[in-house]
Amino acid sequence: MEGFTGFRRKRRHTDDSDEEEEDNTRISLGFGTSFQPAKQTSQPQTPKNDKPIKSRSATPAPDPGFAEFNKHSKGVALKMLEKMGWKMGQGLGASGEGIVNPIEVKQRPKGMGLQFRGFDERTDQTKVEAKLKNGEPLSEEEELKPKREAWKSQKKRKPKAVYKTAAEVVAEIQQQQQPLTSQKVLDMTGPGIREISLADIKRSDSPTLMETTTRLPELRHNLRLIVDLARSDLENLSREKQTTSFKMTALKNELDAIGKSMDSDRERFRKLEKIKEIASDLERISKDALATGAYEAASITALFGEKFDILEKEFSLEIKEMNLDALVVSVWAPILKYRTVHWNVLDDPSWGINDFKRWKRLLPSNDDDESEWSWTRNGRVPKQKLVCTPFETMMNTVWLSKVRSTINNQWDIHDPEPLVQLMSEWEPVLPRFIFENIIQQLILPKIVQAVQDWNPRTDEVMIHTWIHPWLPILKAWRLADLFTTIRQKMAIVLRQWHPSDESALHIILPWKDIWTSEQTEQFVLRSILPKLTNTLRDEFEVNPRNQELDSLIWCLAWKDMLSQTVLGQLLENEFFNKWLHVLFQWLSLDITQVNYDEIRTWYLWWRQLFDSYGLNTNKHVMKGFKDGLDLMNRALNDELGT
């Protein structure tokens, strides 16, 4: 054993020395050839018995019989893997989804950066496996032969060279650059079925097998560099072509956009020329009307209707875009200013409204765009500061001035109809801020002052006649405080009121549907019901011989102001108690003095009286008359005493 070991060590040293000497005497030329200098004859040869110097840089070759025992047994690592569930031919991991073959690394040439000129880091075996997964055909060189356990001598066959043209390379590059779709694919290559995307299939796997070809490494390396550089150039040219194509498409789109813009500009120029012509015609018509006095008789539609119609139909989009409303107002305002001087607002409140309604589309205002406004507790407010349109300026300076003067100087608060008609007719046309200005600063202050000056005792005109017509315009919520003042004034007057005075009923009854039900009931309970109760209690008497009904009729007149419950309780407590007491006394007389026919007639007469006031369905009234019938039945049965 000692001699065998020494012989093997000596042989290893000899082989290493020979390989080192051969490597040192061979100089690579870069294309697979090498230069071998001639041997110097003068140099003495090394004696055979001299021991060669051991090289530290070269790896010693393993012994041919190294690890022969593994053919008949398993290693420790393999046994450990099998205990953990791994089986021969399957991938690593609990489910076998890991790699089967060891990871292979492809060396990058010295001095070359990452992805320099499109250098592909994948090994040949990785490329073959990727093609197999993608379903692409393999070349004869790439076809994998199944391994067999038994050794068999095979004839080495020279691989067939496959050449690709530049067009094929470019086509492959373009195919690789196409975006991957999100299609789902069932992967059945592993131990289990799993769902993967197309992008996962296209993803390159890690290298698995080693490239074993070792002949002419320098030449193959240089040729591979040339091929890679050529392929990189083709890829760059393909990318440049694609970039140029994109630029051409963008330039074409830009050219189309410029063409459309030029067409739009030409159309805009044509419209401007047309508008300029219409403006000249409007100016001429306006001057002619001023010179001939047509302002006084002709309306806006009669003077400018033809030109306005063209603007409305052909230039509807340009009205706001080019501010054509300023053109319309420029010829409208002089006529409006002239005509309003002679306009009697109260006698003809609807003057000019037809022209404004007809050409409303030519007179836009800020109210037309709801997006410019927002709603708060204080009402509708603009989101940002707004500028008056020409139409709003004309109405504010010309129309509103005339209306303000009329309201302040000529309008009588007790005659609301002319002004109510004015506001009703002009509300759809007026800008909102002008309408609110008239309400808040002109009309409401005069109404509030008139209510404060109102005296229910002496005022001959009933207040509801000049307040209620304003309800459709002013709305009840604006007049809520005013209604409170009116109720307070009425309550003060009713302190000295007697139900025999029917004027109070005529004043209060029209407010029943204006006030809320709670306000009406509270007012009646505090100011009316106590007076009615005292009248029935102190002034009304039930006398079959000579019946006086004035006090009862005064109270029944308020039945529309009282609820059914309140009125029924009033009659039950103040009328039927007296009525049943008289009936009981009448039935208690001696049998010779009782005339049941008279009692029957008297009973029916009272029933007819209450029916005439629509109280036959009141449960309190029905109960009172039922109690009367019970008394009469008990008297007939001689049970009255019990």
XYZ file of C-alpha atoms in Angstrom, residues 3-595:
593
model
C 4.452 1.749 -2.619
C 1.163 2.126 -4.466
C 0.487 5.429 -2.762
C 3.950 6.726 -3.542
C 3.642 5.724 -7.170
C 0.299 7.512 -7.473
C 1.659 10.666 -5.857
C 4.704 10.587 -8.147
C 2.543 10.146 -11.206
C 0.297 13.047 -10.156
C 3.286 15.320 -9.755
C 4.615 14.333 -13.119
C 1.282 15.014 -14.842
C 0.897 18.357 -13.145
C 4.380 19.395 -14.170
C 3.784 18.446 -17.773
C 0.498 20.334 -17.911
C 2.073 23.411 -16.359
C 4.954 23.332 -18.820
C 2.578 22.944 -21.741
C 0.411 25.853 -20.565
C 3.412 28.114 -20.079
C 4.774 27.447 -23.541
C 1.448 28.073 -25.323
C 0.455 31.629 -26.151
C -3.152 32.250 -27.285
C -3.662 34.287 -30.429
C -7.358 34.976 -29.780
C -8.763 32.857 -32.630
C -8.154 29.341 -31.305
C -4.514 29.118 -32.542
C -1.458 29.178 -30.364
C 2.216 29.871 -30.934
C 4.706 27.240 -29.792
C 8.322 28.396 -29.770
C 11.042 26.082 -30.970
C 12.855 24.065 -28.356
C 16.274 25.367 -27.416
C 18.881 22.691 -28.033
C 21.397 24.352 -25.776
C 19.214 24.057 -22.701
C 20.045 20.956 -20.665
C 17.298 18.494 -20.150
C 16.001 17.714 -16.727
C 17.153 14.369 -15.406
C 14.510 11.748 -15.126
C 15.273 11.104 -11.512
C 14.710 14.797 -10.507
C 11.451 15.439 -8.756
C 9.268 18.042 -10.476
C 8.321 21.143 -8.567
C 4.755 20.954 -7.367
C 2.533 23.636 -8.870
C 0.285 25.480 -6.409
C -1.873 27.029 -9.109
C -3.024 23.851 -10.895
C -5.660 21.525 -9.422
C -4.409 17.915 -9.179
C -6.328 15.433 -11.301
C -8.372 12.915 -9.276
C -7.458 9.294 -9.204
C -9.379 7.192 -11.766
C -10.645 4.947 -9.016
C -11.690 7.768 -6.763
C -15.105 7.244 -5.074
C -15.640 3.826 -6.662
C -17.522 2.728 -3.560
C -20.455 5.064 -4.454
C -21.431 2.674 -7.255
C -22.516 0.094 -4.701
C -23.784 2.346 -1.873
C -25.443 5.704 -1.156
C -23.878 8.757 0.344
C -24.893 10.250 3.687
C -26.467 13.315 2.040
C -28.523 11.134 -0.308
C -29.794 9.066 2.584
C -30.758 12.201 4.503
C -32.677 13.532 1.494
C -34.542 10.248 1.070
C -35.531 10.292 4.746
C -37.001 13.741 4.215
C -39.201 12.478 1.353
C -37.058 13.137 -1.692
C -37.183 10.594 -4.499
C -34.791 10.016 -7.355
C -35.791 11.967 -10.475
C -38.064 14.427 -8.644
C -37.461 17.998 -7.574
C -36.429 19.198 -4.149
C -38.939 20.362 -1.585
C -41.851 18.815 0.275
C -44.039 18.849 -2.823
C -41.299 18.260 -5.377
C -41.607 21.717 -6.874
C -37.880 22.501 -6.601
C -35.067 21.928 -9.081
C -34.059 18.450 -10.249
C -30.590 19.098 -11.655
C -27.868 21.172 -10.020
C -27.658 24.866 -10.887
C -25.363 25.626 -13.785
C -23.554 28.949 -14.125
C -22.408 30.451 -17.378
C -19.219 32.464 -17.093
C -19.226 35.962 -18.499
C -16.121 36.916 -20.546
C -13.567 38.935 -18.696
C -14.066 42.682 -18.839
C -17.645 42.468 -20.150
C -20.342 44.333 -18.173
C -23.833 43.108 -17.350
C -25.941 42.689 -20.501
C -23.186 44.255 -22.601
C -24.407 44.352 -26.205
C -27.239 42.014 -25.292
C -25.007 39.237 -23.913
C -27.230 36.297 -22.955
C -26.336 34.831 -19.558
C -28.411 31.693 -20.048
C -26.716 28.381 -20.686
C -27.563 26.176 -23.640
C -29.437 23.726 -21.434
C -31.526 26.595 -19.978
C -32.461 27.732 -23.466
C -33.452 24.190 -24.437
C -35.665 23.791 -21.370
C -37.282 27.179 -21.993
C -38.119 26.145 -25.576
C -39.570 22.874 -24.348
C -41.840 24.679 -21.910
C -42.950 27.130 -24.577
C -43.669 24.344 -27.036
C -41.091 25.560 -29.563
C -39.318 23.039 -31.872
C -35.728 22.053 -31.099
C -32.887 21.776 -33.520
C -31.093 18.487 -33.980
C -28.238 19.707 -31.827
C -30.590 20.699 -29.017
C -32.552 17.431 -28.933
C -32.075 15.662 -25.646
C -31.450 11.927 -25.646
C -32.966 9.942 -22.789
C -30.404 8.567 -20.388
C -30.083 4.853 -19.867
C -28.692 3.192 -16.819
C -26.559 0.710 -18.807
C -23.514 1.950 -20.665
C -23.621 1.643 -24.422
C -21.055 2.576 -26.937
C -22.437 5.272 -29.195
C -21.055 6.657 -32.351
C -20.256 10.290 -32.016
C -22.150 12.363 -34.526
C -21.091 15.769 -35.540
C -23.834 18.239 -34.633
C -25.530 19.861 -37.544
C -24.979 23.568 -37.728
C -28.112 25.688 -37.803
C -27.798 29.169 -39.229
C -30.264 32.033 -38.812
C -30.659 34.944 -41.104
C -30.816 38.517 -39.881
C -34.558 38.601 -40.628
C -35.139 35.555 -38.406
C -33.158 37.129 -35.580
C -35.130 40.360 -35.864
C -38.395 38.397 -35.932
C -37.420 36.566 -32.734
C -36.544 39.872 -31.065
C -39.863 41.392 -32.018
C -41.676 38.302 -30.759
C -39.847 38.544 -27.429
C -40.721 42.238 -27.135
C -44.441 41.601 -27.446
C -46.274 42.109 -24.135
C -47.306 38.958 -22.379
C -50.988 38.419 -21.869
C -52.461 37.383 -18.573
C -53.699 34.003 -19.819
C -53.878 31.154 -17.333
C -52.156 27.850 -18.111
C -52.275 24.542 -16.246
C -48.753 23.304 -15.483
C -48.738 19.489 -15.338
C -44.969 19.032 -15.607
C -44.463 18.679 -11.855
C -45.809 16.213 -9.348
C -49.022 18.230 -9.042
C -51.228 20.411 -11.226
C -50.877 24.127 -10.693
C -52.248 27.191 -12.467
C -49.657 29.613 -13.848
C -49.690 32.615 -16.144
C -48.117 32.933 -19.552
C -45.597 35.335 -18.101
C -44.374 32.600 -15.730
C -43.839 30.287 -18.696
C -41.811 32.911 -20.553
C -39.658 33.546 -17.515
C -36.246 31.974 -17.858
C -35.390 29.168 -15.491
C -32.138 28.881 -13.677
C -29.389 26.946 -15.443
C -29.424 23.246 -14.771
C -26.904 21.370 -16.944
C -23.309 22.061 -17.846
C -21.957 22.643 -21.284
C -19.421 19.912 -21.825
C -17.783 20.921 -25.119
C -14.109 21.759 -24.531
C -12.496 21.646 -27.970
C -10.911 24.842 -29.284
C -12.098 27.041 -26.419
C -10.398 30.206 -27.680
C -11.861 29.903 -31.155
C -15.325 29.059 -29.841
C -15.106 31.933 -27.381
C -14.155 34.417 -30.078
C -16.810 33.125 -32.446
C -19.379 33.329 -29.665
C -18.371 36.931 -29.023
C -18.692 37.729 -32.712
C -22.138 36.097 -32.838
C -23.250 37.851 -29.664
C -22.010 41.195 -30.922
C -23.720 40.661 -34.262
C -26.915 39.631 -32.503
C -26.654 42.670 -30.234
C -26.238 44.895 -33.277
C -29.313 43.322 -34.850
C -31.270 43.835 -31.645
C -30.198 47.458 -31.493
C -31.152 47.944 -35.123
C -34.519 46.312 -34.429
C -35.100 48.608 -31.471
C -34.083 51.614 -33.531
C -36.481 50.504 -36.239
C -39.284 50.129 -33.710
C -38.441 53.500 -32.153
C -38.392 55.089 -35.576
C -41.747 53.473 -36.329
C -43.180 54.892 -33.113
C -41.788 58.308 -33.975
C -43.291 58.094 -37.434
C -46.664 57.200 -35.916
C -46.402 60.057 -33.422
C -45.415 62.490 -36.158
C -48.304 61.272 -38.292
C -50.720 61.773 -35.410
C -49.253 65.194 -34.777
C -49.621 66.014 -38.454
C -53.263 64.928 -38.332
C -53.824 67.040 -35.225
C -52.220 70.037 -36.902
C -54.422 69.471 -39.928
C -57.529 69.336 -37.765
C -56.382 72.438 -35.914
C -55.897 74.255 -39.205
C -59.372 73.193 -40.323
C -60.773 74.393 -37.009
C -58.938 77.686 -37.344
C -60.264 78.151 -40.860
C -63.798 77.412 -39.653
C -63.302 79.786 -36.744
C -62.045 82.478 -39.107
C -65.094 81.960 -41.305
C -67.393 82.323 -38.318
C -65.568 85.428 -37.179
C -66.099 86.990 -40.578
C -69.789 86.080 -40.407
C -70.102 87.493 -36.891
C -68.338 90.651 -37.979
C -70.859 91.026 -40.773
C -73.786 90.491 -38.363
C -72.327 93.050 -35.954
C -72.147 95.616 -38.742
C -75.778 94.921 -39.659
C -76.914 95.276 -36.039
C -75.086 98.569 -35.705
C -76.683 99.868 -38.884
C -80.189 98.793 -37.789
C -79.695 100.444 -34.398
C -78.618 103.744 -35.933
C -81.504 103.713 -38.406
C -84.013 103.012 -35.629
C -82.624 105.893 -33.593
C -82.786 108.250 -36.542
C -86.311 107.291 -37.615
C -87.787 107.002 -34.117
C -88.551 103.280 -34.463
C -87.392 102.831 -30.862
C -90.682 104.110 -29.561
C -92.970 101.606 -31.283
C -91.001 98.595 -32.508
C -89.971 95.785 -30.198
C -86.557 94.178 -29.961
C -87.743 91.162 -31.937
C -89.120 93.358 -34.702
C -85.859 95.303 -35.014
C -83.154 92.652 -34.563
C -85.041 89.344 -34.673
C -83.601 88.214 -38.019
C -79.974 88.704 -36.963
C -80.564 87.351 -33.475
C -82.053 84.211 -34.990
C -78.853 83.617 -37.009
C -76.729 84.036 -33.895
C -78.923 81.643 -31.934
C -78.958 78.874 -34.550
C -75.479 79.064 -36.113
C -73.353 80.387 -33.247
C -74.857 78.785 -30.147
C -71.456 77.538 -28.946
C -69.722 80.829 -29.633
C -72.195 82.856 -27.556
C -70.231 82.125 -24.395
C -66.901 81.301 -26.028
C -66.665 84.591 -27.952
C -68.873 86.651 -25.593
C -71.461 87.307 -28.260
C -73.905 88.316 -25.507
C -71.964 91.572 -25.303
C -72.827 92.198 -28.961
C -76.522 91.566 -28.262
C -76.556 93.798 -25.182
C -74.780 96.603 -27.051
C -77.795 97.069 -29.344
C -80.429 96.105 -26.749
C -79.383 98.412 -23.896
C -80.001 101.759 -25.708
C -83.568 100.737 -26.594
C -84.254 99.446 -23.075
C -82.892 102.631 -21.547
C -85.030 104.788 -23.802
C -88.219 102.782 -23.303
C -87.935 102.454 -19.501
C -88.020 106.225 -19.154
C -91.629 106.156 -20.364
C -92.537 102.808 -18.791
C -95.301 102.779 -16.182
C -94.360 99.746 -14.126
C -97.617 99.460 -12.162
C -99.901 99.916 -15.166
C -97.960 97.602 -17.519
C -95.841 95.254 -15.382
C -95.267 92.736 -18.201
C -93.831 95.229 -20.713
C -90.835 93.800 -22.628
C -91.006 90.397 -20.989
C -91.766 88.596 -24.259
C -88.542 89.826 -25.881
C -86.460 88.694 -22.908
C -88.097 85.253 -22.863
C -87.652 84.850 -26.625
C -83.922 85.637 -26.663
C -82.954 84.206 -23.275
C -80.308 81.969 -24.877
C -78.506 85.039 -26.206
C -78.463 86.599 -22.722
C -76.643 84.140 -20.429
C -76.149 84.810 -16.722
C -74.131 83.232 -13.936
C -77.249 81.406 -12.735
C -77.169 79.163 -15.810
C -74.112 77.214 -14.590
C -75.095 75.302 -11.447
C -71.522 74.078 -10.966
C -70.509 77.607 -9.957
C -72.799 77.531 -6.912
C -73.018 75.607 -3.647
C -75.742 75.348 -1.018
C -75.152 76.336 2.616
C -77.307 77.235 5.609
C -77.505 80.782 4.306
C -78.775 79.631 0.916
C -77.028 79.429 -2.422
C -73.601 81.058 -2.514
C -71.016 81.204 -5.328
C -67.949 78.995 -5.034
C -65.757 81.841 -6.199
C -66.092 85.517 -6.948
C -68.232 85.978 -10.054
C -68.176 88.751 -12.620
C -71.455 90.131 -13.922
C -72.338 89.194 -17.473
C -73.377 91.950 -19.923
C -77.030 90.939 -19.500
C -76.807 91.166 -15.701
C -75.134 94.556 -15.943
C -77.862 95.875 -18.267
C -80.679 94.658 -16.010
C -78.999 95.992 -12.886
C -78.273 99.467 -14.227
C -81.302 100.083 -16.477
C -84.248 97.843 -15.564
C -83.717 97.671 -11.790
C -83.299 101.427 -11.486
C -86.768 101.994 -12.908
C -88.382 99.308 -10.736
C -86.674 100.580 -7.576
C -87.923 104.091 -8.187
C -91.477 102.842 -8.722
C -91.553 100.706 -5.558
C -90.129 103.425 -3.339
C -92.202 106.316 -4.672
C -95.414 105.051 -6.293
C -96.380 101.639 -4.942
C -99.135 101.391 -2.318
C -98.616 98.518 0.092
C -102.374 97.873 0.280
C -102.502 97.277 -3.496
C -100.102 94.367 -4.042
C -101.477 92.971 -7.318
C -99.437 95.058 -9.856
C -96.153 94.376 -8.128
C -97.010 90.713 -7.529
C -97.688 90.361 -11.250
C -94.391 92.105 -12.053
C -92.379 89.718 -9.881
C -94.252 86.646 -11.123
C -93.723 87.526 -14.791
C -90.064 88.516 -14.480
C -88.842 85.853 -12.032
C -87.866 83.296 -14.771
C -85.925 85.982 -16.653
C -84.237 88.045 -13.959
C -80.815 87.122 -12.585
C -81.233 85.667 -9.132
C -79.330 88.393 -7.323
C -81.566 91.100 -8.849
C -84.723 89.216 -7.850
C -83.455 88.775 -4.286
C -82.412 92.417 -4.181
C -85.968 93.529 -4.970
C -87.424 91.168 -2.356
C -84.991 91.829 0.472
C -84.316 95.544 0.032
C -87.482 96.948 -1.547
C -90.593 94.837 -0.881
C -90.010 93.175 2.507
C -88.988 96.377 4.314
C -92.188 98.108 3.207
C -94.344 95.139 4.238
C -92.665 94.907 7.654
C -93.188 98.613 8.260
C -96.841 98.368 7.209
C -97.446 95.452 9.620
C -95.899 97.411 12.472
C -98.211 100.334 11.681
C -101.280 98.088 11.353
C -104.016 98.575 13.956
C -106.646 95.812 13.979
C -109.180 98.097 15.680
C -109.067 100.997 13.251
C -107.672 99.640 9.978
C -110.513 99.199 7.539
C -108.516 97.003 5.118
C -108.021 93.488 6.424
C -104.389 92.587 6.672
C -104.683 89.277 4.864
C -105.818 91.068 1.685
C -102.393 92.685 1.203
C -100.214 89.991 2.831
C -101.537 86.736 1.361
C -100.971 87.695 -2.322
C -97.234 87.811 -1.576
C -97.063 84.226 -0.320
C -96.281 82.633 -3.751
C -93.447 85.137 -4.246
C -92.038 85.650 -0.766
C -92.755 82.136 0.589
C -93.929 81.485 4.151
C -90.405 81.053 5.565
C -89.543 84.656 4.714
C -92.700 85.884 6.468
C -92.410 83.714 9.610
C -91.303 86.618 11.827
C -93.994 88.773 10.278
C -96.672 86.216 11.196
C -95.510 86.277 14.814
C -95.962 90.043 14.929
C -99.459 89.730 13.454
C -100.515 87.142 16.074
C -99.189 89.307 18.878
C -101.165 92.319 17.662
C -104.327 90.224 17.339
C -103.893 88.765 20.840
C -103.635 92.250 22.330
C -106.865 93.359 20.668
C -108.702 90.154 21.673
C -108.186 90.889 25.370
C -111.155 93.276 25.246
C -113.072 91.370 22.597
C -116.512 89.827 22.986
C -117.727 86.894 20.831
C -120.629 88.998 19.664
C -118.120 90.979 17.520
C -117.836 88.905 14.343
C -115.085 91.071 12.833
C -112.460 89.154 14.798
C -113.562 85.940 13.133
C -113.280 87.521 9.685
C -109.768 88.734 10.503
C -108.448 85.509 12.032
C -110.138 82.826 9.911
C -108.087 83.521 6.686
C -104.892 82.763 8.644
C -105.904 79.238 9.610
C -104.241 77.621 6.562
C -101.293 80.044 6.594
C -100.124 79.412 10.121
C -99.049 75.964 11.151
C -101.568 73.792 12.997
C -99.596 74.186 16.239
C -99.506 77.973 15.905
C -103.238 78.145 15.161
C -104.230 75.879 18.061
C -101.998 77.721 20.513
C -103.416 81.087 19.453
C -107.036 79.885 19.765
C -106.502 78.290 23.178
C -104.957 81.456 24.570
C -107.052 84.169 22.971
C -110.390 82.719 21.725
C -111.424 79.722 23.834
C -111.527 81.554 27.197
C -113.897 84.152 25.725
C -116.222 81.475 24.305
C -116.230 79.531 27.573
C -117.212 82.580 29.621
C -119.956 83.466 27.160
C -121.616 80.038 27.311
C -121.196 79.780 31.051
C -122.466 83.244 31.979
C -124.808 84.285 29.192
C -126.402 81.140 27.803
C -129.469 79.538 29.400
C -131.610 76.565 28.370
C -135.258 77.683 28.506
C -137.843 75.557 26.660
C -140.459 78.277 27.031
C -138.350 81.115 25.533
C -135.044 79.878 24.161
C -132.335 82.462 23.309
C -129.622 81.144 20.977
C -127.413 84.199 20.387
C -124.668 83.186 22.805
C -124.584 79.642 21.438
C -124.516 80.829 17.811
C -121.635 83.206 18.590
C -119.629 80.235 19.846
C -120.636 77.834 17.091
C -119.451 80.379 14.520
C -115.859 79.552 15.600
C -116.235 75.847 14.847
C -113.843 76.086 11.853
C -111.126 77.612 14.019
C -111.518 75.038 16.802
C -110.537 71.416 16.564
C -113.223 68.757 16.939
C -111.916 67.779 20.360
C -111.740 71.324 21.738
C -115.192 72.236 20.387
C -116.727 68.992 21.698
C -115.319 69.514 25.187
C -116.575 73.104 25.181
C -120.134 72.002 24.325
C -120.052 69.069 26.724
C -118.984 71.181 29.679
C -120.858 74.416 29.035
C -123.948 73.382 27.020
C -124.948 69.764 27.623
C -124.613 70.016 31.396
C -127.251 72.769 31.385
C -129.343 71.031 28.731
C -129.452 67.664 30.560
C -130.267 69.395 33.853
C -133.308 71.113 32.303
C -134.409 67.843 30.653
C -134.144 65.992 33.971
C -136.252 68.608 35.748
C -138.840 68.477 32.980
C -139.118 64.691 33.159
C -139.300 64.820 36.968
C -142.621 66.716 36.974
C -145.885 65.018 37.851
C -147.108 62.580 35.264
C -150.097 64.795 34.600
C -147.826 67.739 33.778
C -145.383 65.932 31.473
C -146.106 66.080 27.757
